[in-house]
Every structure is written in structure tokens, then in C-alpha cells.
Amino acid sequence: MTHKSMRKVMAAILSAAMLFQMGTAPATQAAVKVKLAKKSIVLTEKKSKTVKVTGVKKAKIKKVKWSTSRKKIATVKAKGKTAVKVTAKKAGNAKVTGKFTLKGVKKVQKVTLKVRVKKASKANNATKTPGMPSRQPAATAAVSPSALPATTTPSTNPATTTPTKNPDGFEPVLFKNATFENGTDDFVSRGSSKVSQADNGYEGKCLYVSGRTDTWNGAAIDVTSTIVPGAKYHVTAYMKQMSGAAAEIKCSAQTGSDYPAIATVTDAPSGEWVKLEGEIEVASSFSDYLIYFEIPGSAKADFYLDSVVITQVSKGKDVVDPNTLASIKDTYKNIFQYMGTCANYYGYGAKKDQLRKDDTINFIKKQFNSITLENEMKPDTVLGGSYNKKLISVDEARKLGYSIPDNYKEDKVPQLDLGAVDATLEFCAENNVKMRAHTLMWHQQTPSWFFTEDYNGKNVATTEVMDARLEFFVRTMLNHVMDKEKELTGKEGSLVYAWDVTNEYVHRTNEPTSPSWMDVYGDMDLEPVYVKKAFTFAYEELENRGLQDQVTLFYNDYDEYNCADKIVELVNYINSDKKVCGGIGMQSHLTGPENPTIDLYAETLDKFLATGLEVQVTELDAEVESNDLEDQAAYMKSIMETIVTKQLNRDKTVNPKGITGVTIWGLYDTCSWRKNIPLLFASGINDPKPSFYAFLEAAKAK
């Protein structure tokens, strides 16, 4: 916070305190803050909810206007001046905005409400009926029989719903009919549970799920290789939970880190067969897809599952062959040296094995000439995180090639996990792709034990001890990578062209691990000695190999358009004795159209280019407030046109290299760390969005 901002805050606090003491004084504009009783709501299709306005009296409101970002998802209706009614239309996400004009207040106040609409599911208690689908025995896993209690059935018989022909003429296709007559029908345990065949099913035999230790434990079937991308499926099943009381039961899908619900019964009675029924639309691309059953209402209860029928009720989504798409790197080859993406070698969920699967490997080779590991090169991963710490003797470390400085006085050192780093370097060598190394120093993702005496997680280490640890870590990382490059290609510096030495120091107080760098060194404002040392250690290793003019060391940060002056001041301090920091990384996690505006982003580029240092856009993604695909495309295009224009029209006498690279932070939306359509592809590499084509079009800017 600047001194000017601090003065404003203190003045506001003093004013508020005086008003409180006076009691009878009229309220100022700052004293009235319109709020909503809720920040977000979840609705089921066709349901409504009224959210109240708080923080302001009705008599104070002169005018209010409500709007929704996606009318097809949710509609809004004012309920007087102090409430809004939100009605869910179809599954999806929307944002409701209320604009308030208050009496005696010039500035319009705005409130927002996040709305998530989920599909309606049909679920009923049911008994055996003559209309059950016919049995289709299949070869299954080994059977584990058990003696089970007798079945209790309800006294009513609801009608059975059968999927009918869709308006588009698609005839429903039976996808799976799990009867469990001959085994477990491809169902496996999820979590600590065990699955086995049992008697006394809803009809004949059934699946018995036991040994649960958490609510998400249950039974699952992997349909990754057989389910049709983009298609809609109708699911029915019968469950009997044995918790001894009414409990919620549920059927869901798991794809990557998403868990969309298919059907839920909130109060399923214990010991009775209950019908689950619902539909789900499959993403057009995914790395894994499970359908599973669980008891969210009980962590330990056993349950039985029977008559699982999954029917495809719509055709799959039309997808694009990624091999036919224009190439990002080729489109921009005469403007930027590097066009990259972030990826994961191992990863998880939708991010799993991105650098090990042929489809994503070929996609990356075609579209990009640079990659950044999303997480696998961060200190937290390399050092083993909070739970996988391994210490080795200094002698053993030296045998492994670690760089142990003379001032390192401890007898042990952390063993570094560089398996994913080595494998990624091999990927780069094999596929003619370069790499940004991210990152050596970051307060948010370095295990707290690294900053304590004897690495024991207790008392904070001294500055002398941390100086030695910092030097060990930085020098070892650079030397390991350069040695690996020489092993793979015969030449050091052949694969990694940039290092993010320090990440987000300007935001050092934002959720650091505890303890972290500041606990050791204190807050050194914009003259952090230890950050300068990190750059110096890294630069010296490049000098030792003659690579100081070939590999660039970067300072990397987010929200850079709101702290550009601080970043420039920090980098100037780092380079005050010698130019060891050669570049500024603009993460560019954007939310259009206001954060930032195009003008503010352009102004930030100007400030960084004026330093004469290389500039790279290192983690680009762009959400928009409307969550609309066309709006996102327009904003992304404007941002890229700004970057292109600044690069082409820069003063080359001030900044010879200018903007040397742009990295998009993820392959597609469903593997992004952000939730609202931030990238160029939607659910997979075969699902380009309008923003992809807008991104390419922006290369025509002058």
C-alpha cells in the first residue's frame, strides 16, 4: 500500500469513528454499503431462490436494476427494492448483478451473486417391478460370495422411466446393463472399500460394497475408453444403504478434478432398495471418466448396488481434428521467439500424463515451441512437500552431484526429487521443444520445514543457515539441469532458455507457508538481500558455463499491472551491483474487461519495456465477467493485439529484444486452475473456442 493510500484509509477510519461517536450525525456516503445475504447460490433446474439485500434500508434506495450474465442459465426478477428472485433454467453457471442508486449518493453501488445451476435428477424409492431390463450376463472379475441379511422392500411400485427417442432422431443405445449375476460387472472399489458379488439383490444377485472409511468410498466403473464424448446418458440404478438411519445416497461422474452429480436421494431409508435416476452430458474431451456410487450421508455404512442401466440418449458432440488447426507457434514465428503452454509430466485428473500421451504430445509439438511445468519444478515438489521430506548426508549429496557451498555447516541436506524435471527435459530433447524453468524461490510453495533448524519443522533457522541452504538449492538446480542438457544433447543451455528465479516477491505477504522467507529474514521491502543473492548464485552458475548471454533469469509476478512500479524498483535493486536479472515475467492471469483494462495492460508493458530487460508473458489466461465465450474471445484478442503492437513498435535502441515469449497457462479449460472459461480450448484439444481463432487473428496487428 502506498503512503497516499494509507492516508486515505486512515482518514476514512477516523471519519467513521467520529460519526459513530456523534450518533445523531447523518450517514455519509461511505457509511452505506449495499450487500447481499449470500455471495453464491446453487439451484436445481426450474427451482427459484430469493436473496435479500442487506446493509442498506429500503428508504435509502432510489433505484435498483438487476441483470444476469446468461439468461439461458438463470433469470432474475426484482422483489421490491430489497430482494431478488433467481430462477434456474438449465445447468450451468451465471452471474447476477445488481446496480443500486442510493439517495444522496452519487456513485452507483454494484453487488454480484454467483449462480450455479445443476441438472434435476429423478430419484424414487422403488420395489421390484416386472418392467426391469432383461439380464445380459457378461464375463467379470472374480466372485467373493457373502451371506447377507434379508431384503426389505417398500410397499409401493413407481413407474419405470424408459428413455425415448430424442427430437433429433437419435435412437437410445444401451451402454451398460450391470446385473451382477456373474460377478462384479467391471465395477471396482473406490477408496478403501471392497466390492464383491452377493445374494438378495434387488433382482437376483447384486454388488456388495463394504469396508468404507469415508463418505466418498464406494463402487465405480471406468468408462474412459467406451463412453462417447459429448453425448448425453441416462442412468438408473438401485441402492440399499445399511447405516441404520436415513442417509443421502448418490451417483456421480468423475472426470479430472470435476465430480458432476447424476442422481441423488437425500433421505434414503436404511435397509430398503431405493431407485436413483438421472442424466449427464459427457464432456467432449477428457483424460479419464468414471461413474461411481457413494453414501455422502454416511462414512462407514455398507451398501448394495443392483440393476445399473446406462443408456446413451444423444449423439456425441462434433469435435475438431486438432491436426487440422492452424499452429500458434507458426502464426507468431516472426513476432515472438517462444510461444508456449504449461503442462504436466505426471499430473492428475485432466492434467494427467500430458507429456506422456501421444495426442497431447502431438498437439504440443504442433502448437508450441516451449513448455513450462505447471507444478513439478516448484520447490514444494522438488523438496518433497510437507510429507515426503528425505534428508541425506552431505557426503552422499556430493556423490549425487549436489552443489554444497563452503558455508554449509549442517551434516544433512534435503534429497531433491527431480524425476519429473529429468523426464521433461528428455521430452524436450526428443520433440524439439524448449523449456521455461519455473521456479526456484516462491513463498507460497516451499515446505515450511525448509526454514527451520535441522529441517525439523520447529524453530526458525538463522539467516546464516538459510543463506547456505539457498545457495545449495539454487546452484544445485541449475547445475543439475545443465548437466542433464549436456547428457541429452551434448550441449549445456540447449533446452532451458529461461529461469523464474523468484516468483511473486512483491506479494510476499499473500498466504506464505509458515514459516517462510520473511520469518527468517524479516520484511526487507523492495530491497530483499536474499532475493538478490538467489539471482547472483544462479547468474554465477550460468557464467561458469558461458551461458549468461544465452539463458535469461526472470523475476515473475501476478497482478503486475497494479504493482508495475514496485516490480521495476525491485528489479533495479537486484541489478544494482550487476545485471543478474535479465527479464520480467508478466503472469497475466486476467479478468476482462476491467482487470485489467486494455489501456492499463498496455501501460504496464511500456513500463517494463522501458527497463531494457526482456519481457515475457508467462502464465496467460483470461476470464471475463460475463462468462460468455464471445466476450472472452474479444478480450483475449485485444490483449494479444496490444502485446503484438508493443513488440513491433518498441524503441529497439532502448529494448533490443523486447517481448520474447508468450506462454498460455494450460491446454484447455477443464485442466485449468481457474473455473470460468480462461483458455483457448474448452474440454479438450479437439474443442477449440472462439478465443483460439481470435488469438490467431491478433497476430495481424501492426
XYZ file of C-alpha atoms in Angstrom:
702
model
C 0.000 0.000 0.000
C 1.343 3.449 -0.926
C 1.669 6.246 1.639
C -1.071 8.094 -0.217
C -3.412 5.095 0.021
C -2.572 4.669 3.703
C -3.506 8.286 4.391
C -6.847 7.750 2.671
C -7.550 4.631 4.722
C -6.659 6.339 8.000
C -8.842 9.317 7.119
C -11.784 7.036 6.376
C -11.322 5.178 9.672
C -11.166 8.438 11.638
C -14.265 9.776 9.890
C -16.221 6.607 10.624
C -15.179 6.704 14.280
C -16.350 10.317 14.641
C -19.713 9.519 13.088
C -20.178 6.599 15.451
C -19.488 8.813 18.475
C -21.805 11.605 17.302
C -24.714 9.216 16.894
C -27.162 11.813 15.532
C -24.983 12.866 12.623
C -26.307 11.980 9.159
C -24.704 8.969 7.433
C -22.000 9.687 4.885
C -21.760 8.000 1.534
C -19.023 5.702 2.793
C -21.240 4.526 5.700
C -23.717 2.794 3.378
C -22.535 -0.393 1.706
C -25.022 -2.472 -0.245
C -24.514 -6.206 0.225
C -26.310 -9.464 -0.471
C -27.180 -12.008 2.185
C -25.359 -14.624 0.078
C -22.349 -14.414 -2.256
C -23.296 -17.529 -4.220
C -26.186 -19.969 -4.552
C -26.736 -23.409 -6.069
C -30.080 -24.191 -7.686
C -31.617 -27.193 -9.370
C -33.187 -26.681 -12.797
C -36.635 -24.992 -12.652
C -36.181 -24.045 -8.991
C -36.098 -20.490 -7.615
C -34.496 -18.736 -4.692
C -34.903 -15.256 -3.257
C -31.801 -13.486 -1.975
C -32.156 -10.476 0.294
C -30.282 -7.181 0.106
C -28.528 -6.105 3.309
C -26.502 -3.143 4.505
C -28.997 -0.510 3.377
C -32.545 0.477 4.325
C -35.319 0.376 1.736
C -35.973 4.103 2.121
C -32.378 4.848 1.150
C -32.669 3.045 -2.221
C -33.688 5.320 -5.074
C -33.342 2.833 -7.910
C -32.189 -0.760 -8.421
C -31.521 -2.668 -11.627
C -30.864 -6.426 -11.806
C -29.265 -8.329 -14.679
C -27.948 -11.814 -15.398
C -24.910 -12.748 -17.475
C -26.625 -15.782 -19.033
C -30.414 -15.684 -19.361
C -30.477 -19.242 -20.672
C -28.990 -20.403 -17.363
C -30.794 -18.194 -14.845
C -33.293 -15.327 -14.917
C -33.819 -12.599 -12.331
C -36.792 -10.637 -11.035
C -36.720 -7.830 -8.505
C -38.716 -8.461 -5.336
C -39.276 -4.883 -4.335
C -36.105 -2.920 -3.694
C -34.511 -5.239 -1.137
C -34.534 -8.711 -2.702
C -34.060 -10.529 -5.980
C -35.632 -13.773 -7.154
C -33.343 -16.043 -9.192
C -34.925 -18.795 -11.300
C -32.827 -21.650 -12.684
C -33.385 -22.558 -16.337
C -30.726 -25.113 -17.264
C -27.444 -26.447 -15.894
C -24.510 -24.069 -15.997
C -23.008 -21.010 -14.332
C -24.207 -17.422 -14.372
C -23.583 -14.194 -12.523
C -26.337 -11.912 -11.280
C -25.510 -8.221 -10.941
C -27.467 -5.596 -9.032
C -26.819 -1.880 -9.526
C -28.091 0.417 -6.762
C -28.632 4.161 -6.934
C -28.913 5.496 -3.382
C -30.426 8.769 -2.256
C -27.749 11.344 -1.581
C -25.028 9.107 -3.028
C -23.628 9.908 -6.455
C -21.760 6.668 -7.102
C -23.778 3.638 -8.200
C -23.053 0.619 -5.993
C -22.810 -2.840 -7.522
C -23.324 -6.273 -5.973
C -22.804 -9.652 -7.600
C -24.149 -13.127 -6.943
C -22.613 -16.288 -8.382
C -25.227 -18.804 -9.511
C -24.616 -22.472 -10.261
C -27.480 -24.455 -11.736
C -27.319 -28.229 -11.556
C -29.350 -30.730 -13.501
C -32.554 -32.013 -11.953
C -32.384 -35.711 -11.120
C -35.231 -38.154 -10.765
C -34.999 -40.395 -7.725
C -37.626 -42.533 -6.078
C -37.975 -45.328 -3.597
C -38.812 -48.410 -5.631
C -39.527 -52.085 -5.370
C -39.042 -54.854 -7.874
C -41.263 -54.399 -10.898
C -41.944 -56.584 -13.928
C -40.604 -53.839 -16.196
C -36.922 -54.277 -15.295
C -34.423 -54.539 -18.186
C -33.537 -58.066 -19.251
C -30.405 -59.686 -17.829
C -27.302 -59.854 -20.002
C -24.608 -61.993 -18.335
C -21.009 -60.979 -19.015
C -17.541 -62.186 -18.101
C -16.465 -60.361 -14.928
C -13.939 -60.272 -12.139
C -13.594 -62.961 -9.500
C -16.617 -63.501 -7.248
C -16.478 -63.084 -3.496
C -19.734 -64.544 -2.078
C -21.068 -63.497 1.303
C -24.030 -64.215 3.499
C -26.147 -61.097 3.717
C -29.315 -60.038 5.583
C -32.708 -60.469 4.019
C -34.031 -57.706 1.794
C -36.740 -55.333 2.908
C -38.787 -53.809 0.079
C -41.155 -50.817 0.075
C -44.846 -51.341 -0.475
C -45.303 -49.078 -3.493
C -44.311 -49.622 -7.123
C -43.383 -46.419 -9.028
C -43.441 -46.447 -12.795
C -40.190 -47.219 -14.590
C -38.880 -44.470 -16.868
C -37.618 -45.627 -20.256
C -35.541 -43.256 -22.408
C -37.448 -42.290 -25.544
C -36.361 -41.176 -28.975
C -34.892 -37.662 -28.893
C -36.242 -34.844 -31.077
C -33.070 -35.006 -33.181
C -33.976 -38.558 -34.147
C -31.310 -40.288 -32.085
C -32.336 -43.787 -31.003
C -31.279 -44.607 -27.401
C -28.436 -47.135 -27.218
C -27.855 -49.430 -24.243
C -24.351 -48.680 -22.963
C -24.164 -50.769 -19.783
C -26.513 -53.215 -18.050
C -24.812 -54.337 -14.840
C -26.844 -57.146 -13.259
C -24.024 -58.681 -11.173
C -25.322 -62.182 -11.913
C -21.876 -63.387 -12.919
C -19.604 -61.205 -10.798
C -18.826 -57.540 -10.248
C -19.592 -56.456 -13.845
C -16.432 -54.310 -14.179
C -17.207 -52.342 -11.010
C -14.226 -51.784 -8.723
C -13.699 -50.336 -5.272
C -13.288 -46.591 -4.797
C -11.144 -45.585 -1.855
C -10.761 -48.129 0.941
C -13.964 -50.006 0.155
C -14.216 -53.592 -1.104
C -16.625 -54.855 -3.754
C -17.973 -58.396 -4.097
C -20.933 -60.265 -5.511
C -23.776 -61.009 -3.098
C -27.191 -62.658 -2.906
C -30.508 -60.991 -2.035
C -30.191 -58.269 -4.629
C -32.919 -56.064 -5.992
C -33.357 -58.818 -8.559
C -31.206 -61.909 -8.179
C -27.609 -61.150 -7.227
C -26.104 -57.732 -6.565
C -22.877 -55.895 -5.712
C -21.914 -55.626 -2.042
C -19.753 -52.629 -1.038
C -18.064 -52.911 2.364
C -15.086 -51.602 4.334
C -15.818 -47.910 3.721
C -13.912 -45.404 5.857
C -15.036 -42.137 4.246
C -18.161 -40.750 2.595
C -16.657 -40.818 -0.902
C -15.694 -44.505 -0.687
C -17.887 -46.716 -2.825
C -18.082 -48.538 -6.149
C -17.011 -47.220 -9.545
C -16.817 -48.262 -13.171
C -14.207 -46.835 -15.542
C -15.831 -45.930 -18.871
C -12.996 -43.780 -20.246
C -12.386 -45.873 -23.343
C -16.010 -46.582 -24.237
C -18.208 -43.613 -23.348
C -18.913 -41.224 -26.239
C -17.515 -37.692 -25.800
C -20.202 -35.014 -25.849
C -23.089 -37.475 -25.615
C -25.856 -37.472 -23.015
C -26.507 -40.577 -20.888
C -29.497 -41.714 -18.844
C -28.606 -43.669 -15.687
C -30.809 -45.796 -13.433
C -29.686 -47.939 -10.518
C -30.914 -49.377 -7.234
C -29.070 -48.898 -3.950
C -29.680 -50.147 -0.426
C -27.696 -48.430 2.321
C -27.251 -50.092 5.725
C -26.384 -47.190 8.046
C -29.331 -47.841 10.368
C -30.885 -44.440 9.619
C -31.980 -42.382 6.636
C -28.968 -41.107 4.680
C -28.105 -39.415 1.400
C -27.078 -41.714 -1.460
C -25.613 -40.516 -4.708
C -24.447 -41.391 -8.222
C -21.850 -39.109 -9.817
C -19.220 -38.967 -12.527
C -15.537 -38.244 -12.005
C -13.569 -36.633 -14.790
C -10.301 -34.989 -13.901
C -10.917 -32.827 -10.858
C -14.648 -32.434 -11.598
C -17.382 -34.514 -9.961
C -20.715 -33.752 -11.668
C -23.735 -35.283 -9.920
C -26.025 -37.612 -11.856
C -28.660 -38.550 -9.261
C -29.188 -38.039 -5.534
C -31.691 -39.243 -2.947
C -31.405 -37.080 0.149
C -33.133 -39.290 2.739
C -32.855 -42.854 1.530
C -34.215 -45.212 4.227
C -31.843 -47.763 5.699
C -32.285 -51.370 4.608
C -34.544 -50.611 1.616
C -33.904 -50.639 -2.111
C -34.045 -47.093 -3.486
C -34.026 -46.046 -7.126
C -31.532 -43.490 -8.445
C -32.246 -41.924 -11.825
C -30.711 -39.039 -13.709
C -28.859 -37.848 -16.809
C -25.425 -36.457 -17.538
C -23.808 -34.845 -20.564
C -20.243 -36.020 -21.110
C -17.500 -33.515 -21.894
C -16.290 -33.504 -25.485
C -12.789 -34.467 -24.337
C -11.376 -35.965 -21.163
C -8.440 -37.982 -19.906
C -10.440 -40.231 -17.590
C -14.115 -40.862 -16.854
C -15.676 -42.833 -14.001
C -19.254 -43.348 -12.887
C -19.480 -44.098 -9.192
C -21.884 -44.651 -6.297
C -21.404 -43.466 -2.708
C -23.186 -42.566 0.539
C -22.419 -38.903 1.321
C -24.665 -39.281 4.363
C -22.547 -41.994 5.999
C -18.797 -42.578 6.103
C -18.805 -46.221 7.169
C -22.098 -47.843 6.182
C -22.038 -50.781 3.767
C -24.369 -50.689 0.788
C -25.719 -52.850 -2.014
C -25.957 -51.911 -5.677
C -28.017 -53.583 -8.402
C -29.522 -53.180 -11.866
C -27.273 -50.375 -13.096
C -28.514 -49.406 -16.565
C -26.679 -46.715 -18.525
C -28.217 -45.651 -21.841
C -26.863 -43.226 -24.415
C -29.698 -40.853 -25.336
C -27.995 -38.346 -27.655
C -25.249 -38.369 -30.221
C -21.795 -37.153 -29.318
C -20.603 -33.626 -29.866
C -18.979 -32.790 -33.170
C -15.291 -32.300 -32.476
C -12.401 -30.864 -34.443
C -9.362 -32.836 -35.518
C -6.559 -30.904 -33.762
C -4.198 -31.829 -36.589
C -6.218 -29.596 -38.936
C -5.893 -26.472 -36.787
C -3.534 -23.620 -37.581
C -0.387 -23.536 -35.443
C 0.067 -20.858 -32.781
C 3.866 -21.004 -32.937
C 3.889 -20.763 -36.739
C 1.393 -17.902 -36.753
C 3.564 -15.852 -34.377
C 7.008 -17.027 -35.514
C 8.001 -13.624 -36.919
C 6.848 -11.755 -33.797
C 7.834 -13.763 -30.711
C 10.687 -16.198 -30.282
C 8.734 -18.521 -27.987
C 5.056 -19.491 -27.869
C 4.395 -21.887 -25.027
C 1.972 -23.685 -22.766
C 2.138 -25.096 -19.272
C 1.872 -28.864 -18.947
C 2.350 -31.729 -16.508
C 4.559 -34.769 -16.915
C 2.759 -36.849 -14.301
C -0.073 -34.634 -13.094
C -3.511 -35.814 -12.020
C -7.090 -35.829 -13.281
C -7.493 -33.905 -16.521
C -3.818 -32.888 -16.243
C -2.557 -36.447 -16.020
C 0.281 -37.614 -18.297
C 0.089 -34.629 -20.646
C 3.712 -35.100 -21.713
C 3.372 -38.882 -21.949
C 0.262 -39.316 -24.119
C 0.546 -39.283 -27.893
C -2.436 -36.999 -28.507
C -1.245 -34.195 -26.244
C 2.394 -34.698 -27.256
C 1.493 -34.236 -30.920
C -0.734 -31.278 -30.077
C 2.018 -29.517 -28.114
C 4.585 -30.164 -30.858
C 2.265 -28.646 -33.460
C 1.090 -25.630 -31.486
C 4.041 -24.621 -29.284
C 7.826 -24.487 -29.117
C 8.059 -24.019 -25.344
C 6.633 -25.636 -22.220
C 6.570 -24.754 -18.530
C 5.930 -27.408 -15.911
C 2.851 -26.284 -14.009
C 3.882 -27.657 -10.600
C 6.603 -30.275 -10.927
C 9.582 -27.899 -10.796
C 8.369 -25.765 -7.895
C 10.302 -26.008 -4.603
C 7.405 -27.739 -2.862
C 7.517 -30.629 -5.344
C 11.290 -30.857 -5.681
C 11.819 -30.795 -1.898
C 9.108 -33.377 -1.234
C 6.420 -31.125 0.182
C 5.201 -31.351 3.764
C 5.093 -35.138 3.992
C 7.761 -36.599 1.698
C 10.869 -34.966 3.110
C 14.014 -37.074 2.826
C 17.356 -35.988 4.288
C 20.687 -37.412 3.159
C 24.234 -36.846 4.356
C 26.341 -34.117 2.804
C 28.799 -36.761 1.584
C 26.006 -38.638 -0.172
C 24.729 -35.377 -1.647
C 28.138 -34.583 -3.113
C 28.223 -38.037 -4.727
C 24.883 -37.213 -6.358
C 26.413 -34.059 -7.816
C 24.758 -31.571 -5.454
C 26.458 -28.184 -5.084
C 27.360 -27.855 -1.403
C 28.766 -24.368 -0.643
C 31.680 -23.856 1.745
C 29.449 -22.073 4.266
C 27.073 -25.047 4.532
C 27.755 -26.298 8.091
C 24.922 -28.822 8.541
C 25.564 -32.554 8.223
C 22.409 -33.300 6.209
C 20.735 -31.871 3.160
C 17.310 -32.493 1.552
C 17.284 -35.017 -1.258
C 15.777 -33.427 -4.351
C 13.083 -35.162 -6.394
C 13.983 -34.291 -9.980
C 12.360 -37.236 -11.736
C 9.679 -35.182 -13.488
C 12.220 -32.489 -14.387
C 14.576 -35.012 -15.982
C 11.738 -36.710 -17.854
C 10.520 -33.356 -19.154
C 13.988 -32.436 -20.375
C 14.050 -35.764 -22.209
C 10.661 -34.893 -23.732
C 12.037 -31.546 -24.882
C 15.131 -33.121 -26.424
C 13.065 -35.717 -28.283
C 10.433 -33.293 -29.564
C 12.427 -30.134 -30.334
C 10.643 -28.099 -27.662
C 12.312 -25.612 -25.288
C 11.548 -25.118 -21.606
C 10.965 -22.308 -19.088
C 12.183 -23.410 -15.649
C 9.609 -22.411 -13.019
C 10.529 -21.633 -10.206
C 13.418 -21.506 -7.680
C 12.036 -19.236 -4.947
C 8.367 -18.831 -4.004
C 6.998 -18.120 -0.549
C 3.706 -19.935 -1.210
C 5.074 -23.249 -2.406
C 8.151 -24.106 -0.386
C 7.704 -26.561 2.510
C 7.823 -24.860 5.911
C 10.388 -27.340 7.292
C 12.955 -25.952 4.843
C 13.112 -22.797 7.005
C 13.610 -24.499 10.384
C 16.599 -25.687 12.417
C 17.801 -29.153 11.381
C 14.869 -29.219 8.934
C 12.734 -30.354 11.889
C 9.735 -28.083 11.355
C 10.130 -26.340 14.725
C 12.372 -23.341 15.433
C 13.135 -20.949 12.573
C 16.673 -21.221 11.186
C 19.162 -18.340 11.307
C 19.911 -16.116 8.331
C 23.396 -17.658 8.071
C 21.917 -21.153 7.815
C 19.334 -20.044 5.241
C 21.965 -18.254 3.156
C 23.777 -21.579 2.804
C 20.578 -23.525 2.079
C 19.520 -21.006 -0.551
C 22.896 -21.231 -2.259
C 22.817 -25.041 -2.143
C 19.349 -25.186 -3.689
C 19.839 -22.619 -6.457
C 23.265 -23.836 -7.574
C 22.230 -27.500 -7.433
C 19.109 -26.902 -9.526
C 20.943 -25.021 -12.276
C 23.874 -27.414 -12.395
C 21.620 -30.464 -12.474
C 19.638 -29.098 -15.419
C 22.729 -28.034 -17.360
C 24.388 -31.410 -16.770
C 21.217 -33.155 -17.971
C 21.112 -30.968 -21.071
C 24.680 -31.954 -21.916
C 23.855 -35.625 -21.364
C 20.835 -35.445 -23.686
C 22.055 -33.120 -26.439
C 25.780 -32.750 -25.904
C 25.375 -29.058 -25.125
C 24.559 -27.127 -21.948
C 21.861 -24.479 -22.299
C 20.303 -26.298 -25.236
C 16.848 -26.852 -23.701
C 16.117 -24.378 -20.882
C 16.172 -20.786 -22.134
C 14.724 -19.022 -19.073
C 14.541 -19.444 -15.291
C 11.976 -17.860 -12.984
C 14.402 -17.301 -10.123
C 11.935 -15.551 -7.824
C 8.157 -15.723 -8.023
C 5.762 -13.137 -6.582
C 8.059 -11.440 -4.049
C 6.061 -8.211 -4.317
C 3.113 -10.262 -2.974
C 5.246 -11.887 -0.268
C 2.587 -11.398 2.430
C -0.060 -13.259 0.420
C -0.571 -16.653 2.111
C 3.050 -17.657 2.652
C 3.866 -21.020 4.140
C 4.606 -20.707 7.841
C 7.440 -20.262 8.437
C 8.775 -18.851 5.188
C 11.433 -16.453 3.885
C 10.157 -13.437 5.821
C 10.224 -15.365 9.099
C 13.957 -15.804 8.615
C 14.974 -12.501 7.032
C 12.168 -10.173 8.068
C 10.324 -7.898 5.653
C 13.024 -6.171 3.623
C 10.501 -4.255 1.485
C 11.855 -3.780 -2.053
C 15.500 -4.408 -1.142
C 15.487 -8.113 -0.199
C 19.096 -9.200 0.166
C 18.231 -12.885 -0.097
C 16.385 -12.428 -3.403
C 19.401 -10.615 -4.802
C 21.616 -13.478 -3.598
C 19.404 -16.038 -5.355
C 19.838 -14.223 -8.673
C 23.570 -13.861 -8.059
C 24.024 -17.586 -7.353
C 22.077 -18.503 -10.495
C 23.935 -15.995 -12.661
C 27.321 -17.230 -11.445
C 26.423 -20.785 -12.483
C 25.477 -19.541 -15.947
C 28.770 -17.627 -16.128
C 30.681 -20.766 -15.154
C 29.281 -22.438 -18.285
C 29.446 -19.366 -20.525
C 25.637 -19.209 -20.791
C 24.943 -15.809 -19.223
C 24.009 -14.312 -22.604
C 22.021 -17.348 -23.740
C 19.834 -18.161 -20.726
C 17.787 -15.398 -19.084
C 16.980 -15.120 -15.371
C 13.500 -13.702 -14.702
C 11.567 -12.094 -11.896
C 7.937 -13.287 -12.260
C 4.760 -11.841 -10.709
C 0.966 -11.595 -10.982
C -1.399 -8.601 -10.845
C 1.581 -6.905 -12.429
C -0.490 -4.091 -13.908
C -1.352 -2.927 -10.357
C 2.200 -3.086 -8.990
C 4.375 -2.359 -12.035
C 6.324 0.428 -10.350
C 7.183 -1.814 -7.399
C 8.357 -4.579 -9.730
C 10.616 -2.159 -11.597
C 12.021 -0.850 -8.305
C 12.674 -4.413 -7.096
C 14.422 -5.445 -10.308
C 16.541 -2.294 -10.253
C 17.683 -3.217 -6.745
C 18.503 -6.792 -7.810
C 20.634 -5.373 -10.626
C 22.157 -2.541 -8.568
C 25.597 -4.185 -8.387
C 25.476 -6.242 -11.567
C 22.836 -7.064 -14.147
C 21.893 -10.547 -12.954
C 18.139 -10.318 -13.589
C 17.623 -10.194 -17.333
C 13.860 -10.336 -17.620
C 10.449 -9.518 -16.154
C 7.713 -12.138 -16.293
C 4.120 -10.935 -16.556
C 1.933 -13.797 -15.369
C -1.203 -12.190 -16.848
C -3.997 -14.002 -15.021
C -6.625 -11.634 -16.368
C -10.336 -10.994 -15.788
C -11.801 -8.831 -18.510
C -12.870 -6.319 -19.321
C -11.760 -4.337 -16.254
C -8.986 -6.286 -14.520
C -7.035 -5.030 -16.253
C -8.370 -2.706 -18.895
C -6.556 -2.882 -22.213
C -5.114 0.594 -21.598
C -3.701 -0.393 -18.200
C -2.153 -3.559 -19.634
C -0.550 -1.505 -22.416
C 0.793 0.994 -19.879
C 2.326 -1.873 -17.885
C 4.060 -3.244 -20.970
C 5.505 0.210 -21.627
C 6.940 0.412 -18.104
C 8.587 -2.991 -18.324
C 9.929 -2.472 -21.846
C 11.450 0.832 -20.712
C 13.773 -1.086 -18.354
C 15.594 -2.563 -21.347
C 15.039 -6.063 -19.930
C 13.399 -8.942 -21.746
C 9.672 -9.181 -21.117
C 7.710 -12.425 -21.279
C 4.021 -13.145 -20.748
C 4.469 -16.246 -18.628
C 1.072 -17.582 -17.461
C -1.619 -16.123 -19.708
C -5.262 -16.959 -19.085
C -8.259 -14.655 -19.398
C -11.655 -14.989 -17.799
C -14.413 -12.445 -18.420
C -17.050 -11.229 -16.000
C -19.890 -12.258 -18.315
C -18.533 -15.808 -18.671
C -19.503 -15.523 -22.340
C -17.357 -17.223 -24.993
C -17.576 -14.375 -27.489
C -16.738 -11.807 -24.820
C -13.725 -13.860 -23.795
C -12.573 -14.110 -27.398
C -12.851 -10.349 -27.871
C -10.915 -9.616 -24.680
C -8.205 -12.174 -25.460
C -7.835 -10.744 -28.950
C -7.482 -7.203 -27.602
C -4.838 -8.302 -25.097
C -2.829 -10.138 -27.753
C -3.138 -7.259 -30.215
C -1.743 -4.990 -27.513
C 1.202 -7.315 -26.895
C 1.908 -7.633 -30.622
C 1.679 -3.884 -31.204
C 4.034 -3.109 -28.324
C 6.553 -5.635 -29.587
C 6.509 -4.419 -33.178
C 6.629 -0.714 -32.311
C 9.020 -0.683 -29.345
C 12.110 1.506 -29.298
C 14.761 -1.060 -30.182
C 17.533 1.235 -29.008
C 16.048 1.005 -25.502
C 14.976 -2.629 -25.615
C 16.602 -4.691 -28.385
C 14.814 -7.972 -27.588
C 11.514 -6.687 -26.241
C 8.821 -9.301 -25.640
C 10.454 -12.652 -26.307
C 7.698 -15.095 -25.430
C 4.054 -15.742 -24.570
C 3.012 -18.782 -22.526
C -0.641 -19.838 -22.208
C -1.315 -21.308 -18.769
C -2.964 -24.591 -19.711
C -4.123 -26.678 -22.641
C -7.888 -26.378 -22.108
C -10.438 -25.096 -19.613
C -11.128 -28.372 -17.817
C -7.492 -28.662 -16.747
C -7.101 -25.005 -15.759
C -6.700 -23.830 -12.164
C -9.382 -21.230 -12.978
C -13.027 -22.167 -13.427
C -14.561 -19.704 -15.874
C -13.511 -20.366 -19.499
C -9.976 -18.875 -19.221
C -8.151 -20.668 -22.070
C -8.314 -21.227 -25.833
C -9.857 -24.705 -25.781
C -12.890 -25.878 -23.798
C -12.953 -29.527 -22.739
C -10.031 -30.852 -24.745
C -7.574 -30.325 -27.564
C -10.326 -31.153 -30.076
C -12.625 -28.432 -28.741
C -11.307 -25.005 -29.836
C -13.223 -21.970 -28.623
C -13.784 -18.640 -30.365
C -10.841 -17.364 -28.324
C -8.475 -19.744 -30.151
C -9.327 -18.226 -33.515
C -9.285 -14.714 -32.027
C -5.836 -15.414 -30.572
C -4.551 -16.317 -34.041
C -6.258 -13.323 -35.635
C -4.474 -10.975 -33.231
C -1.147 -11.769 -34.916
C -2.237 -9.462 -37.748
C -1.989 -6.405 -35.504
C 0.521 -3.727 -36.500
